[in-house]
Coordinates of C-alpha atoms and ligand atoms in Angstrom, one line a residue:
X30 CA -101.4 -25.9 67.3
X31 CA -97.8 -26.9 67.4
X32 CA -96.7 -23.5 69.0
X33 CA -99.4 -23.5 71.7
X34 CA -98.4 -23.4 75.3
X35 CA -99.7 -26.3 77.4
X36 CA -99.3 -26.9 81.0
X37 CA -99.1 -30.0 83.1
X38 CA -98.9 -30.7 86.8
X39 CA -96.3 -32.9 88.4
X40 CA -96.5 -34.5 91.7
X41 CA -93.1 -34.7 93.3
X42 CA -93.1 -37.9 95.2
X43 CA -89.4 -38.0 96.0
X44 CA -88.1 -34.5 96.7
X45 CA -84.6 -35.7 96.2
X46 CA -85.2 -36.8 92.6
X47 CA -82.5 -35.7 90.2
X48 CA -84.7 -36.3 87.2
X49 CA -84.0 -33.9 84.4
X50 CA -86.7 -31.9 82.9
X51 CA -87.4 -33.8 79.7
X52 CA -90.9 -35.0 80.7
X53 CA -92.4 -35.5 77.3
X54 CA -89.4 -37.6 76.1
X55 CA -89.9 -39.9 79.0
X56 CA -93.7 -40.0 78.7
X57 CA -93.1 -40.8 75.0
X58 CA -96.6 -39.8 73.9
X59 CA -95.3 -37.1 71.5
X60 CA -92.1 -38.4 70.0
X61 CA -92.0 -35.4 67.6
X62 CA -91.3 -33.1 70.6
X63 CA -87.8 -34.4 71.1
X64 CA -86.0 -32.7 74.1
X65 CA -84.2 -30.0 72.1
X66 CA -87.6 -28.8 70.9
X67 CA -89.0 -28.4 74.5
X68 CA -89.1 -25.3 76.5
X69 CA -90.3 -26.0 80.0
X70 CA -91.0 -23.0 82.3
X71 CA -92.4 -22.5 85.8
X72 CA -94.0 -19.3 84.7
X73 CA -95.6 -19.1 81.2
X74 CA -93.9 -15.7 80.6
X75 CA -90.7 -16.5 82.4
X76 CA -87.4 -17.9 81.2
X77 CA -87.1 -21.5 80.0
X78 CA -85.6 -23.9 82.6
X79 CA -82.1 -25.1 81.8
X80 CA -81.2 -28.7 80.7
X81 CA -79.2 -29.1 83.9
X82 CA -82.1 -28.0 86.2
X83 CA -83.2 -30.8 88.5
X84 CA -86.5 -30.8 90.4
X85 CA -84.8 -30.9 93.8
X86 CA -83.4 -27.4 93.3
X87 CA -86.4 -25.7 91.8
X88 CA -88.5 -23.3 93.9
X89 CA -91.5 -25.7 94.0
X90 CA -93.4 -27.5 96.7
X91 CA -94.6 -31.1 96.5
X92 CA -96.5 -30.4 93.3
X93 CA -95.5 -28.1 90.5
X94 CA -97.1 -26.7 87.4
X95 CA -94.8 -26.6 84.4
X96 CA -95.5 -24.9 81.1
X97 CA -94.4 -26.6 77.9
X98 CA -93.8 -24.8 74.7
X99 CA -92.7 -26.3 71.4
X100 CA -89.6 -24.4 70.1
X101 CA -90.2 -25.7 66.6
X102 CA -87.9 -28.0 64.5
X103 CA -84.3 -27.8 65.6
X104 CA -81.1 -28.0 63.8
X105 CA -77.6 -28.4 65.3
X106 CA -75.4 -25.3 65.6
X107 CA -72.6 -27.0 63.8
X108 CA -74.8 -27.7 60.8
X109 CA -76.0 -24.1 60.9
X110 CA -72.5 -22.6 61.0
X111 CA -71.2 -24.9 58.3
X112 CA -74.0 -24.0 56.0
X113 CA -73.8 -20.3 56.7
X114 CA -70.0 -20.2 56.2
X115 CA -69.5 -22.7 53.4
X116 CA -72.0 -20.7 51.3
X117 CA -70.0 -17.4 51.2
X118 CA -66.8 -19.3 50.5
X119 CA -68.2 -21.1 47.4
X120 CA -70.3 -18.1 46.2
X121 CA -67.3 -15.7 46.3
X122 CA -65.1 -18.2 44.4
X123 CA -67.8 -18.5 41.6
X124 CA -67.5 -14.8 41.0
X125 CA -63.7 -14.8 41.3
X126 CA -63.4 -17.5 38.6
X127 CA -66.1 -15.6 36.6
X128 CA -68.2 -18.7 35.9
X129 CA -70.7 -18.2 33.0
X130 CA -73.9 -16.2 33.3
X131 CA -72.5 -13.6 35.8
X132 CA -70.6 -11.2 33.6
X133 CA -70.6 -10.8 29.8
X134 CA -69.7 -14.1 28.1
X135 CA -66.3 -12.8 26.9
X136 CA -65.2 -12.7 30.5
X137 CA -66.0 -16.3 31.3
X138 CA -63.2 -17.9 33.3
X139 CA -60.9 -14.9 32.8
X140 CA -58.8 -13.5 35.6
X141 CA -58.5 -9.9 36.8
X142 CA -55.4 -7.9 36.0
X143 CA -55.4 -6.2 39.4
X144 CA -53.4 -8.0 42.1
X145 CA -55.6 -6.6 44.8
X146 CA -58.5 -8.7 43.4
X147 CA -56.5 -11.9 44.0
X148 CA -55.4 -10.8 47.4
X149 CA -59.0 -10.0 48.3
X150 CA -60.1 -13.5 47.3
X151 CA -57.4 -15.0 49.4
X152 CA -58.4 -12.9 52.4
X153 CA -62.1 -13.6 52.0
X154 CA -61.5 -17.4 51.6
X155 CA -59.1 -17.4 54.5
X156 CA -61.7 -15.7 56.7
X157 CA -64.4 -18.3 56.0
X158 CA -62.1 -21.3 56.1
X159 CA -60.9 -20.0 59.5
X160 CA -64.5 -19.7 60.7
X161 CA -65.4 -23.2 59.4
X162 CA -62.4 -24.7 61.2
X163 CA -63.1 -22.8 64.4
X164 CA -66.7 -24.1 64.3
X165 CA -65.5 -27.6 64.0
X166 CA -62.5 -27.6 66.3
X167 CA -62.5 -24.5 68.6
X168 CA -65.9 -23.3 69.8
X169 CA -67.6 -25.1 72.7
X170 CA -71.2 -24.1 72.3
X171 CA -73.6 -24.3 75.2
X172 CA -76.7 -24.7 73.0
X173 CA -76.7 -27.8 70.9
X174 CA -79.4 -26.5 68.5
X175 CA -81.3 -23.6 67.1
X176 CA -84.6 -23.3 65.3
X177 CA -84.6 -24.5 61.7
X178 CA -86.2 -21.3 60.4
X179 CA -83.2 -19.2 61.6
X180 CA -81.0 -20.9 59.0
X181 CA -83.0 -19.4 56.1
X182 CA -82.6 -15.9 57.5
X183 CA -78.9 -16.3 58.3
X184 CA -78.1 -17.9 55.0
X185 CA -79.9 -15.1 53.1
X186 CA -77.7 -12.6 55.0
X187 CA -74.3 -14.3 54.6
X188 CA -74.8 -15.7 51.1
X189 CA -76.5 -12.6 49.8
X190 CA -73.8 -10.2 51.0
X191 CA -71.1 -12.5 49.8
X192 CA -72.6 -12.5 46.3
X193 CA -73.1 -8.7 46.3
X194 CA -69.6 -8.0 47.4
X195 CA -68.0 -10.6 45.1
X196 CA -69.9 -9.3 42.1
X197 CA -68.4 -5.9 42.4
X198 CA -64.9 -6.8 43.5
X199 CA -64.4 -9.4 40.7
X200 CA -66.2 -7.3 38.1
X201 CA -64.1 -6.8 34.9
X202 CA -64.6 -3.0 35.3
X203 CA -63.4 -2.9 39.0
X204 CA -61.2 0.0 39.9
X205 CA -58.4 -0.7 42.5
X206 CA -58.1 1.5 45.6
X207 CA -57.3 5.2 45.1
X208 CA -54.0 5.2 47.1
X209 CA -52.8 2.0 45.4
X210 CA -50.2 -0.4 46.9
X211 CA -49.8 1.6 50.2
X212 CA -53.5 1.5 50.9
X213 CA -53.8 -2.2 50.1
X214 CA -50.7 -3.1 52.3
X215 CA -52.0 -1.1 55.3
X216 CA -55.4 -2.8 54.8
X217 CA -53.8 -6.2 54.7
X218 CA -51.9 -5.6 58.0
X219 CA -55.2 -4.5 59.7
X220 CA -57.0 -7.5 58.3
X221 CA -54.4 -10.0 59.4
X222 CA -53.9 -8.4 62.8
X223 CA -57.6 -8.6 63.5
X224 CA -57.9 -12.2 62.2
X225 CA -55.2 -13.3 64.6
X226 CA -56.9 -11.3 67.4
X227 CA -60.3 -12.8 66.7
X228 CA -58.7 -16.3 66.7
X229 CA -56.9 -15.6 70.0
X230 CA -60.2 -14.5 71.6
X231 CA -61.9 -17.7 70.4
X232 CA -59.1 -19.8 71.9
X233 CA -59.4 -17.8 75.2
X234 CA -63.2 -18.3 75.3
X235 CA -62.7 -22.0 74.6
X236 CA -60.3 -22.4 77.5
X237 CA -62.8 -20.9 79.9
X238 CA -65.1 -23.9 79.4
X239 CA -64.0 -27.4 80.3
X240 CA -64.9 -29.9 77.5
X241 CA -68.5 -31.1 77.7
X242 CA -69.6 -28.4 80.2
X243 CA -71.7 -25.3 79.8
X244 CA -70.1 -23.1 82.4
X245 CA -69.7 -19.4 81.8
X246 CA -66.8 -17.4 83.4
X247 CA -65.5 -13.9 83.2
X248 CA -62.9 -13.8 80.5
X249 CA -59.6 -12.2 81.5
X250 CA -56.5 -11.4 79.5
X251 CA -54.1 -14.4 79.1
X252 CA -50.4 -14.5 78.2
X253 CA -51.3 -13.8 74.5
X254 CA -51.1 -10.0 74.0
X255 CA -54.1 -10.2 71.6
X256 CA -56.3 -11.0 74.5
X257 CA -55.3 -8.0 76.6
X258 CA -58.1 -6.1 75.0
X259 CA -60.3 -8.0 77.5
X260 CA -59.3 -5.3 79.9
X261 CA -61.4 -2.9 78.0
X262 CA -64.2 -4.8 76.2
X263 CA -66.5 -7.7 77.0
X264 CA -66.7 -9.1 73.4
X265 CA -63.4 -8.5 71.8
X266 CA -64.0 -11.2 69.2
X267 CA -66.6 -8.8 67.7
X268 CA -64.2 -5.9 68.0
X269 CA -61.6 -7.8 66.0
X270 CA -64.3 -9.1 63.6
X271 CA -65.3 -5.4 62.9
X272 CA -61.6 -4.6 62.4
X273 CA -61.2 -7.4 59.9
X274 CA -64.1 -6.1 57.8
X275 CA -62.8 -2.5 58.1
X276 CA -59.5 -3.8 56.7
X277 CA -61.3 -5.6 53.9
X278 CA -63.3 -2.4 53.1
X279 CA -60.1 -0.4 52.9
X280 CA -58.4 -3.1 50.8
X281 CA -61.2 -3.4 48.2
X282 CA -62.6 0.2 48.5
X283 CA -65.9 -1.2 47.6
X284 CA -69.3 0.1 48.8
X285 CA -71.1 -3.2 49.3
X286 CA -68.2 -4.3 51.6
X287 CA -68.6 -1.1 53.6
X288 CA -72.3 -1.8 53.9
X289 CA -71.7 -5.4 55.0
X290 CA -69.2 -4.1 57.6
X291 CA -71.8 -1.6 58.9
X292 CA -74.6 -4.1 59.1
X293 CA -72.3 -6.6 60.8
X294 CA -71.2 -3.9 63.3
X295 CA -74.8 -3.0 64.2
X296 CA -75.7 -6.7 64.7
X297 CA -72.6 -7.4 66.8
X298 CA -73.2 -4.3 68.9
X299 CA -76.7 -5.5 69.8
X300 CA -75.3 -8.9 70.8
X301 CA -72.3 -7.4 72.6
X302 CA -74.6 -5.2 74.6
X303 CA -76.8 -8.2 75.6
X304 CA -73.7 -10.2 76.6
X305 CA -72.3 -7.3 78.5
X306 CA -75.5 -6.9 80.4
X307 CA -75.6 -10.6 81.2
X308 CA -72.0 -10.5 82.5
X309 CA -73.0 -7.6 84.8
X310 CA -76.0 -9.4 86.0
X311 CA -74.3 -12.7 86.6
X312 CA -71.0 -11.6 88.1
X313 CA -71.0 -9.1 90.9
X314 CA -67.2 -8.6 90.6
X315 CA -67.4 -7.9 86.8
X316 CA -64.7 -5.4 85.8
X317 CA -66.2 -2.0 85.6
X318 CA -63.8 -0.6 83.0
X319 CA -65.2 -2.8 80.2
X320 CA -67.5 -1.6 77.4
X321 CA -69.5 -4.1 75.3
X322 CA -67.6 -3.8 71.9
X323 CA -65.6 -0.5 71.5
X324 CA -63.3 0.6 74.4
X325 CA -64.7 3.6 76.3
X326 CA -67.2 4.3 73.5
X327 CA -69.9 1.6 73.0
Ligands
NAP22 N1 -69.6 -10.6 60.4 C1 -70.6 -10.8 61.2 O1 -71.7 -10.3 60.9 C2 -70.6 -11.7 62.4 C3 -71.6 -11.8 63.2 C4 -71.6 -12.7 64.4 C5 -70.5 -13.4 64.6 N2 -69.4 -13.4 63.7 C6 -68.2 -14.2 64.0 O2 -68.5 -15.5 64.5 C7 -67.8 -15.6 65.8 C8 -68.7 -16.5 66.8 O3 -69.8 -15.7 67.1 P1 -70.7 -15.9 68.4 O4 -71.8 -14.9 68.3 O5 -71.0 -17.4 68.5 O6 -69.6 -15.6 69.5 P2 -69.7 -15.7 71.1 O7 -71.1 -15.6 71.5 O8 -68.7 -14.7 71.7 O9 -69.2 -17.2 71.4 C9 -68.0 -17.8 70.9 C10 -67.8 -19.1 71.7 O10 -67.4 -18.8 73.0 C11 -68.3 -19.2 74.0 N3 -68.3 -18.2 75.1 C12 -68.6 -16.9 75.0 N4 -68.5 -16.3 76.2 C13 -68.2 -17.3 77.1 C14 -67.9 -17.3 78.5 N5 -68.0 -16.1 79.2 N6 -67.6 -18.4 79.1 C15 -67.5 -19.6 78.4 N7 -67.7 -19.6 77.1 C16 -68.0 -18.5 76.4 C17 -69.6 -19.4 73.3 O11 -70.4 -20.3 73.9 P3 -72.1 -20.2 74.0 O12 -72.5 -21.2 73.0 O13 -72.4 -20.4 75.4 O14 -72.4 -18.8 73.6 C18 -69.2 -19.8 71.9 O15 -68.9 -21.2 71.9 C19 -67.5 -14.2 66.3 O16 -66.5 -14.1 67.2 C20 -67.3 -13.5 65.0 O17 -65.9 -13.8 64.6 C21 -69.4 -12.6 62.6

């Protein structure tokens, strides 16, 4: 089957060889298993070897057994992010413009009388345009690809939530926040503050990695005060992301938005804990004061 693990033995004739571990690509007998689909391990249950690994530095003798696993069809990260993020942008705008077949026909292409609805649309669109631009011009990803099947799961999540939130916020019967203008203004400040913070962290992470490399370093605060939160948390981009959605929840006072914020928070906490653990494992001198996502708490 395509997901079966097979193993093969390699005789290392020249111990100094710097050959990369893309055997099947070189053998050329199975062109469908292009290098990004290959997972090659020394132990069938162990971690996949890295693209940069060379035979010379592996803990093997003059012969070695490698285990190959097909990772399934791959799709580039950039394509994934563009699809995931362009969807919510377009879907939200369809509800905002009240295209036919969403609300009652008499509301087709009408606009809301509440200014907060227009502000919310600007904030939502800004958020996703920012993410699209960051994907194209800021992030330096270490993995070129991800399994194709993930895109269906991720798009269901992002597109589904965008539709659910947009349906209620742009609904002709939408009621604006209870504390009116003051609440919306405070929410906008929180939202913008966290958007700038999130962007600042993305720039700081980008600057940790020279172009074309995959190196990981300990992130530290830079001259930009928005990055000083690195003193207390390992993944402040998630902290700011959470803050942005809390701001958006306060602004719209809408239950599906609160729900999206909560689900996003749970997901980001799981990732932040994993990243925090890897930092501790990888760097002996990792600052002890840091928490994964919320200072001193989580
Ligand atoms: N609302 C939601 O539910 C939600 C969920 C997830 C993400 N997001 C948003 O999407 C953004 C990106 O998410 P992400 O999960 O990809 O963030 P991430 O893992 O923190 O990575 C952001 C970029 O920085 C790089 N990076 C991270 N740590 C590094 C280090 N120590 N040294 C060098 N480079 C490093 C990453 O490279 P690698 O390729 O090596 O990781 C990646 O290119 C988040 O910040 C957040 O704004 C939103």
